[in-house]
């Protein structure tokens, strides 16, 4: 019995040591080229010649944010971007995590009780709209859209829902197929999360399927929808030696890195080209080597645009008459190492892709020419070259 | 000796019949896309991690304990163990040691809690899944773990098979040739009698969790090696790892009539992976593959549960026929 | 010659809640003694033996073994000190080998550096099995492959491998057939010759008288008397056990074997999977029809077919009155049939349920009022059953697994009587029950017969069949060999030739 108790004590001690080692570890997970989103925060861009009021001159507002989380790459970047805008606009952001519909609804209630003026949310639900209207709080959908007809009807009729801004996932799916086809790939596979798991992935898949239909000589060898994406790719590699194109819409637990791992272990590098989403670790090298041909990402600046639409409503100059129509923005697409280097400098660097002034230009109260058309123009122009051309002087 | 050899051969054939049947079936209908050695090696590689998890779970299931937290343990061990290895710069040996220590530590915690709280294992382990999945969000900045280059070499053949062979040997020896293994089986088949014979159920169950933790730690090493990057995941996503392994266990239990449980579980897992690859070769979509896999498992379990019923029915019919004949002939 | 006292208990007390199982019990068992221990169910004999074997601890009192204070921490510790026990219930674990079962809890002796030497263990097991007289049992075989009796023998091997000084046999012989009993008697004899001791618990008074040197009688937890060989007699033992003269006959006193002309149950040309082929019988109103034979003659299968548990492969079982074919137990119960299974704990009772739940179970459709069954109606029926059968319990809510064997059997009877069963199929109804309860059961059966109920009694005890039946059918190899009518002159010898 004594021996047994000693063993238990040793075990518990071990647990405590490992627990404290893990808990006290640095924030950096040890990787050199970490791309965890700009968790360090963006610098405030001081422009003495600005025609727009400084933050100190603006009325304070409070805005709540409802999102899946803020520790992953995209979530972290969203948070950094909004915190930056908060400094530029004198807006206090409250970040709340929500995963289930119930959490979105209760999150809305909590934010309203905290006295927010507006809410940026991944999901827009009828009960959220109802609560926002009761409280006179504005609601803006970010990085997502609703396709439910009843919800869209409510959005259209509501004075407090300011709109939905998201990337065009459908077009992204089309672009992935078209790019591989243009490169000469004729035997492709595509991989996505389970149907119904996330609307954006489903929209990407719709785009993929429609684009495939367009090309008669494009052969889809196999597809997979689920979480075991790396394993699926392994099986495809073993079954289809003629495979030359791989499309992955994302959503796997191991991220794009696990796909790269499989490509390496199965000897696919040089044989097949990957088109995928979510720029991350190792993207630059992969683009340089050619195993990665097309990658989309850079979604977080969309939240700045969404914030602009919301802010307009909060200050009394709404610009979106048709909130039930989604404002689509393109993904940032990278196709070369240079693209990637510029992306890391100009998008994930110390200055956000849209500075405070650039967002203020979308606020009708500050710029009488601000309008929905201008918002769409921002979207139409959005690309890595666009960001470089706008901000290269800021880095000199 | 002759009878023994014959019996052994017969049991071996029966054990291997299922995977052979699956292989031959897909070889025939697979449009020449199934059956290559490369494919078989890929399937074997894909089977390594689920087999390790299956062995961990099988030990607990022998004593009537479910462990749905196994996937969560693998997730924690991957992230914590992997990061510790990187922090200390100890490479693959460090990764193995740290992942196994974390796997054992977390699994032991499950065992201690089970003994202390005395709630059904299924309830406890489902609850712990939520806890274990959350831990990675709070450690190492919540970013998960990323390894690359030489550190992922264990995912490749023949290294993954060497790992599997070593772990399999450990399980086989411990389960069949140690007092602990015998006690586990005794407790699993007659807890009251075993307790009266001096076995300590609480102690044995705890040791079972600890023993399972070794395999979960190694599964974490394989998980890392295959994926390269593990991100924290919530919403009981890790339970999917357990379900994959459960399928192997169910088939393993079915085959345990003919072979050792460890061998049965390995065959079962390999067969399920081969089935999946075969369905890909045939060109089935994901949905159809999942339905087919589910049906396959149901059929196996149905046959297993009803084995002997057909021969029993035939024997009954024969007996009735003979009895009626005798009665009619008045030979009573 | 002064005998050396091997085992002594002084003032042992043990209670289970309000029930006093042992009250100031002091016994001495000396070297060379084969001590029988008898008593009604609930007398405390199993409690005493389990305390001595280390399975339980006494509330008060002392024990001495070989002159030293004896405080076993458990079964294993008791066995290490030299006291082993073999119990009535199944004590082996399926799914592991014979050798593993024998050395259960003591495998470390065969391990080196943590690795178990299977060959060493098998060798040691083989030695023990040979010593006790069963060299044909293969120690490396999985125990599932052995029949019930051989498994019991393995348990005996487990008890014997530590060469105990005191062997406790707790109602084991009921589970053994001829082979097993012979083996056990040989072992007992060996223990006697080696100047060791045996504590032998059994309900078979004849067996006890032939095997034991002396017999201790317990009643209601108290030690009543210890009878030496010359003082032993069946009547005396019964009287001491029950505490009263068993007035009248133990069985029914009449020799009138008459019964109604009306046939209530007709089994015609029934064939089962094993043992029974083209079997036919008719049970009459107000009849006690006994079926006897060796254990595997097919009589137990007849009982199962009659109640619809097993469907006959040929022929039919019919209730004549309403022309109903008995195809399953639900039909049988609906038509007022009851069945007392030989395997009481597994098939006749839900041990984890209360007495009330067990008694009311088949009567639920009768108790139902609309869709509701009230607690009141259930309690009334349960209380009626408890009173009628004189079940010893603290309340009908008491769980059945806390009752003695006799009281459990009373619950089973109460269940079927409460249901108003007109036809009762009783398979070994008094197995493992003490004489007092047996006498009560026999009186009850006779009363039921007088009320016009019909009883099909299947029994392995010839005295019981002769004592209670209006007719006796003797079976062998699935067929009726001979029918006997009730008669004062009928003896076991008349019957036995047709059985073997």
GROMACS .gro file of N, CA and C in nm, chain C residues 411-491:
model
  243
 1139UNK      N    1  -4.056  -1.609  -0.173
 1139UNK     CA    2  -4.094  -1.494  -0.257
 1139UNK      C    3  -4.139  -1.545  -0.394
 1140UNK      N    4  -4.067  -1.644  -0.445
 1140UNK     CA    5  -4.102  -1.699  -0.577
 1140UNK      C    6  -4.241  -1.761  -0.572
 1141UNK      N    7  -4.265  -1.836  -0.467
 1141UNK     CA    8  -4.398  -1.897  -0.453
 1141UNK      C    9  -4.505  -1.790  -0.439
 1142UNK      N   10  -4.476  -1.691  -0.357
 1142UNK     CA   11  -4.573  -1.584  -0.334
 1142UNK      C   12  -4.608  -1.514  -0.464
 1143UNK      N   13  -4.510  -1.502  -0.551
 1143UNK     CA   14  -4.530  -1.438  -0.682
 1143UNK      C   15  -4.639  -1.509  -0.761
 1144UNK      N   16  -4.628  -1.642  -0.764
 1144UNK     CA   17  -4.722  -1.718  -0.849
 1144UNK      C   18  -4.857  -1.738  -0.781
 1145UNK      N   19  -4.855  -1.746  -0.651
 1145UNK     CA   20  -4.983  -1.760  -0.582
 1145UNK      C   21  -5.057  -1.628  -0.589
 1146UNK      N   22  -4.983  -1.520  -0.577
 1146UNK     CA   23  -5.044  -1.387  -0.587
 1146UNK      C   24  -5.106  -1.363  -0.722
 1147UNK      N   25  -5.054  -1.430  -0.820
 1147UNK     CA   26  -5.106  -1.416  -0.955
 1147UNK      C   27  -5.228  -1.504  -0.976
 1148UNK      N   28  -5.261  -1.584  -0.877
 1148UNK     CA   29  -5.377  -1.673  -0.890
 1148UNK      C   30  -5.354  -1.787  -0.985
 1149UNK      N   31  -5.231  -1.836  -0.990
 1149UNK     CA   32  -5.200  -1.943  -1.086
 1149UNK      C   33  -5.274  -2.070  -1.052
 1150UNK      N   34  -5.333  -2.130  -1.155
 1150UNK     CA   35  -5.404  -2.257  -1.137
 1150UNK      C   36  -5.313  -2.375  -1.166
 1151UNK      N   37  -5.212  -2.351  -1.248
 1151UNK     CA   38  -5.117  -2.459  -1.284
 1151UNK      C   39  -4.977  -2.410  -1.246
 1152UNK      N   40  -4.909  -2.490  -1.164
 1152UNK     CA   41  -4.774  -2.453  -1.121
 1152UNK      C   42  -4.675  -2.558  -1.170
 1153UNK      N   43  -4.571  -2.512  -1.232
 1153UNK     CA   44  -4.462  -2.601  -1.273
 1153UNK      C   45  -4.346  -2.572  -1.178
 1154UNK      N   46  -4.313  -2.670  -1.096
 1154UNK     CA   47  -4.209  -2.649  -0.994
 1154UNK      C   48  -4.089  -2.736  -1.027
 1155UNK      N   49  -3.978  -2.671  -1.054
 1155UNK     CA   50  -3.855  -2.743  -1.087
 1155UNK      C   51  -3.761  -2.735  -0.967
 1156UNK      N   52  -3.741  -2.850  -0.902
 1156UNK     CA   53  -3.659  -2.857  -0.781
 1156UNK      C   54  -3.699  -2.748  -0.681
 1157UNK      N   55  -3.823  -2.747  -0.637
 1157UNK     CA   56  -3.876  -2.637  -0.557
 1157UNK      C   57  -3.813  -2.625  -0.419
 1158UNK      N   58  -3.750  -2.732  -0.368
 1158UNK     CA   59  -3.696  -2.722  -0.232
 1158UNK      C   60  -3.545  -2.735  -0.230
 1159UNK      N   61  -3.483  -2.710  -0.343
 1159UNK     CA   62  -3.336  -2.722  -0.353
 1159UNK      C   63  -3.270  -2.613  -0.269
 1160UNK      N   64  -3.173  -2.650  -0.189
 1160UNK     CA   65  -3.098  -2.552  -0.111
 1160UNK      C   66  -3.180  -2.487  -0.002
 1161UNK      N   67  -3.283  -2.557   0.045
 1161UNK     CA   68  -3.371  -2.498   0.146
 1161UNK      C   69  -3.368  -2.586   0.271
 1162UNK      N   70  -3.377  -2.523   0.387
 1162UNK     CA   71  -3.370  -2.601   0.510
 1162UNK      C   72  -3.499  -2.677   0.536
 1163UNK      N   73  -3.493  -2.768   0.631
 1163UNK     CA   74  -3.607  -2.859   0.655
 1163UNK      C   75  -3.734  -2.785   0.696
 1164UNK      N   76  -3.717  -2.681   0.776
 1164UNK     CA   77  -3.836  -2.608   0.822
 1164UNK      C   78  -3.914  -2.549   0.707
 1165UNK      N   79  -3.843  -2.484   0.619
 1165UNK     CA   80  -3.909  -2.423   0.504
 1165UNK      C   81  -3.961  -2.529   0.410
 1166UNK      N   82  -3.885  -2.634   0.396
 1166UNK     CA   83  -3.929  -2.745   0.308
 1166UNK      C   84  -4.065  -2.796   0.356
 1167UNK      N   85  -4.074  -2.818   0.486
 1167UNK     CA   86  -4.199  -2.870   0.541
 1167UNK      C   87  -4.313  -2.775   0.507
 1168UNK      N   88  -4.287  -2.645   0.522
 1168UNK     CA   89  -4.390  -2.545   0.489
 1168UNK      C   90  -4.431  -2.554   0.343
 1169UNK      N   91  -4.331  -2.571   0.257
 1169UNK     CA   92  -4.357  -2.577   0.112
 1169UNK      C   93  -4.445  -2.696   0.079
 1170UNK      N   94  -4.412  -2.810   0.144
 1170UNK     CA   95  -4.489  -2.930   0.116
 1170UNK      C   96  -4.635  -2.911   0.160
 1171UNK      N   97  -4.651  -2.851   0.276
 1171UNK     CA   98  -4.788  -2.825   0.324
 1171UNK      C   99  -4.862  -2.735   0.227
 1172UNK      N  100  -4.795  -2.637   0.179
 1172UNK     CA  101  -4.854  -2.543   0.083
 1172UNK      C  102  -4.896  -2.615  -0.045
 1173UNK      N  103  -4.808  -2.702  -0.092
 1173UNK     CA  104  -4.838  -2.774  -0.217
 1173UNK      C  105  -4.961  -2.861  -0.199
 1174UNK      N  106  -4.968  -2.923  -0.084
 1174UNK     CA  107  -5.083  -3.010  -0.056
 1174UNK      C  108  -5.211  -2.927  -0.050
 1175UNK      N  109  -5.200  -2.813   0.012
 1175UNK     CA  110  -5.317  -2.725   0.023
 1175UNK      C  111  -5.364  -2.681  -0.115
 1176UNK      N  112  -5.267  -2.645  -0.199
 1176UNK     CA  113  -5.302  -2.602  -0.335
 1176UNK      C  114  -5.372  -2.715  -0.411
 1177UNK      N  115  -5.324  -2.836  -0.390
 1177UNK     CA  116  -5.388  -2.950  -0.455
 1177UNK      C  117  -5.533  -2.961  -0.411
 1178UNK      N  118  -5.552  -2.943  -0.282
 1178UNK     CA  119  -5.688  -2.952  -0.227
 1178UNK      C  120  -5.779  -2.844  -0.284
 1179UNK      N  121  -5.719  -2.732  -0.318
 1179UNK     CA  122  -5.797  -2.620  -0.375
 1179UNK      C  123  -5.825  -2.642  -0.524
 1180UNK      N  124  -5.776  -2.752  -0.577
 1180UNK     CA  125  -5.803  -2.781  -0.718
 1180UNK      C  126  -5.695  -2.732  -0.812
 1181UNK      N  127  -5.585  -2.683  -0.757
 1181UNK     CA  128  -5.474  -2.639  -0.844
 1181UNK      C  129  -5.397  -2.762  -0.890
 1182UNK      N  130  -5.329  -2.745  -1.000
 1182UNK     CA  131  -5.253  -2.857  -1.057
 1182UNK      C  132  -5.103  -2.824  -1.049
 1183UNK      N  133  -5.027  -2.925  -1.009
 1183UNK     CA  134  -4.882  -2.903  -0.990
 1183UNK      C  135  -4.802  -3.006  -1.068
 1184UNK      N  136  -4.711  -2.957  -1.149
 1184UNK     CA  137  -4.614  -3.045  -1.216
 1184UNK      C  138  -4.483  -3.026  -1.142
 1185UNK      N  139  -4.444  -3.126  -1.063
 1185UNK     CA  140  -4.325  -3.111  -0.979
 1185UNK      C  141  -4.209  -3.194  -1.034
 1186UNK      N  142  -4.104  -3.125  -1.068
 1186UNK     CA  143  -3.984  -3.191  -1.123
 1186UNK      C  144  -3.882  -3.195  -1.010
 1187UNK      N  145  -3.831  -3.313  -0.978
 1187UNK     CA  146  -3.742  -3.320  -0.864
 1187UNK      C  147  -3.635  -3.426  -0.882
 1188UNK      N  148  -3.518  -3.398  -0.826
 1188UNK     CA  149  -3.408  -3.496  -0.827
 1188UNK      C  150  -3.406  -3.572  -0.694
 1189UNK      N  151  -3.499  -3.537  -0.604
 1189UNK     CA  152  -3.501  -3.604  -0.473
 1189UNK      C  153  -3.613  -3.706  -0.470
 1190UNK      N  154  -3.577  -3.833  -0.466
 1190UNK     CA  155  -3.679  -3.938  -0.468
 1190UNK      C  156  -3.773  -3.933  -0.348
 1191UNK      N  157  -3.721  -3.909  -0.227
 1191UNK     CA  158  -3.813  -3.903  -0.112
 1191UNK      C  159  -3.921  -3.797  -0.131
 1192UNK      N  160  -3.883  -3.688  -0.189
 1192UNK     CA  161  -3.976  -3.578  -0.215
 1192UNK      C  162  -4.084  -3.621  -0.314
 1193UNK      N  163  -4.041  -3.689  -0.420
 1193UNK     CA  164  -4.136  -3.734  -0.521
 1193UNK      C  165  -4.232  -3.835  -0.461
 1194UNK      N  166  -4.176  -3.929  -0.388
 1194UNK     CA  167  -4.259  -4.035  -0.330
 1194UNK      C  168  -4.352  -3.973  -0.227
 1195UNK      N  169  -4.298  -3.878  -0.150
 1195UNK     CA  170  -4.375  -3.819  -0.039
 1195UNK      C  171  -4.489  -3.730  -0.085
 1196UNK      N  172  -4.475  -3.667  -0.207
 1196UNK     CA  173  -4.572  -3.564  -0.243
 1196UNK      C  174  -4.658  -3.594  -0.364
 1197UNK      N  175  -4.613  -3.682  -0.452
 1197UNK     CA  176  -4.682  -3.694  -0.581
 1197UNK      C  177  -4.801  -3.788  -0.577
 1198UNK      N  178  -4.903  -3.753  -0.661
 1198UNK     CA  179  -5.015  -3.845  -0.686
 1198UNK      C  180  -4.972  -3.950  -0.787
 1199UNK      N  181  -4.895  -3.904  -0.883
 1199UNK     CA  182  -4.835  -3.994  -0.984
 1199UNK      C  183  -4.691  -3.954  -1.000
 1200UNK      N  184  -4.610  -4.051  -1.030
 1200UNK     CA  185  -4.469  -4.022  -1.057
 1200UNK      C  186  -4.434  -4.078  -1.194
 1201UNK      N  187  -4.377  -3.992  -1.279
 1201UNK     CA  188  -4.325  -4.036  -1.408
 1201UNK      C  189  -4.173  -4.039  -1.398
 1202UNK      N  190  -4.114  -4.152  -1.427
 1202UNK     CA  191  -3.968  -4.161  -1.422
 1202UNK      C  192  -3.917  -4.153  -1.565
 1203UNK      N  193  -3.825  -4.061  -1.587
 1203UNK     CA  194  -3.770  -4.039  -1.721
 1203UNK      C  195  -3.626  -4.087  -1.730
 1204UNK      N  196  -3.595  -4.130  -1.849
 1204UNK     CA  197  -3.455  -4.165  -1.878
 1204UNK      C  198  -3.436  -4.142  -2.028
 1205UNK      N  199  -3.327  -4.074  -2.065
 1205UNK     CA  200  -3.295  -4.046  -2.207
 1205UNK      C  201  -3.412  -3.979  -2.279
 1206UNK      N  202  -3.481  -3.890  -2.212
 1206UNK     CA  203  -3.586  -3.812  -2.276
 1206UNK      C  204  -3.719  -3.884  -2.286
 1207UNK      N  205  -3.729  -4.004  -2.234
 1207UNK     CA  206  -3.854  -4.080  -2.248
 1207UNK      C  207  -3.906  -4.121  -2.110
 1208UNK      N  208  -4.037  -4.142  -2.102
 1208UNK     CA  209  -4.096  -4.192  -1.978
 1208UNK      C  210  -4.070  -4.343  -1.973
 1209UNK      N  211  -4.002  -4.381  -1.865
 1209UNK     CA  212  -3.970  -4.524  -1.850
 1209UNK      C  213  -4.081  -4.597  -1.776
 1210UNK      N  214  -4.136  -4.527  -1.678
 1210UNK     CA  215  -4.235  -4.595  -1.593
 1210UNK      C  216  -4.319  -4.492  -1.522
 1211UNK      N  217  -4.446  -4.531  -1.499
 1211UNK     CA  218  -4.534  -4.445  -1.420
 1211UNK      C  219  -4.569  -4.517  -1.291
 1212UNK      N  220  -4.562  -4.442  -1.180
 1212UNK     CA  221  -4.594  -4.500  -1.050
 1212UNK      C  222  -4.710  -4.425  -0.990
 1213UNK      N  223  -4.803  -4.498  -0.932
 1213UNK     CA  224  -4.914  -4.434  -0.860
 1213UNK      C  225  -4.874  -4.417  -0.715
 1214UNK      N  226  -4.940  -4.324  -0.648
 1214UNK     CA  227  -4.908  -4.300  -0.506
 1214UNK      C  228  -4.941  -4.424  -0.425
 1215UNK      N  229  -4.850  -4.461  -0.340
 1215UNK     CA  230  -4.872  -4.583  -0.259
 1215UNK      C  231  -4.780  -4.581  -0.139
 1216UNK      N  232  -4.830  -4.631  -0.029
 1216UNK     CA  233  -4.753  -4.637   0.096
 1216UNK      C  234  -4.633  -4.729   0.082
 1217UNK      N  235  -4.648  -4.831  -0.005
 1217UNK     CA  236  -4.541  -4.931  -0.020
 1217UNK      C  237  -4.430  -4.885  -0.115
 1218UNK      N  238  -4.457  -4.782  -0.186
 1218UNK     CA  239  -4.359  -4.740  -0.287
 1218UNK      C  240  -4.230  -4.695  -0.221
 1219UNK      N  241  -4.117  -4.749  -0.270
 1219UNK     CA  242  -3.988  -4.713  -0.209
 1219UNK      C  243  -3.893  -4.661  -0.317
   0.00000   0.00000   0.00000
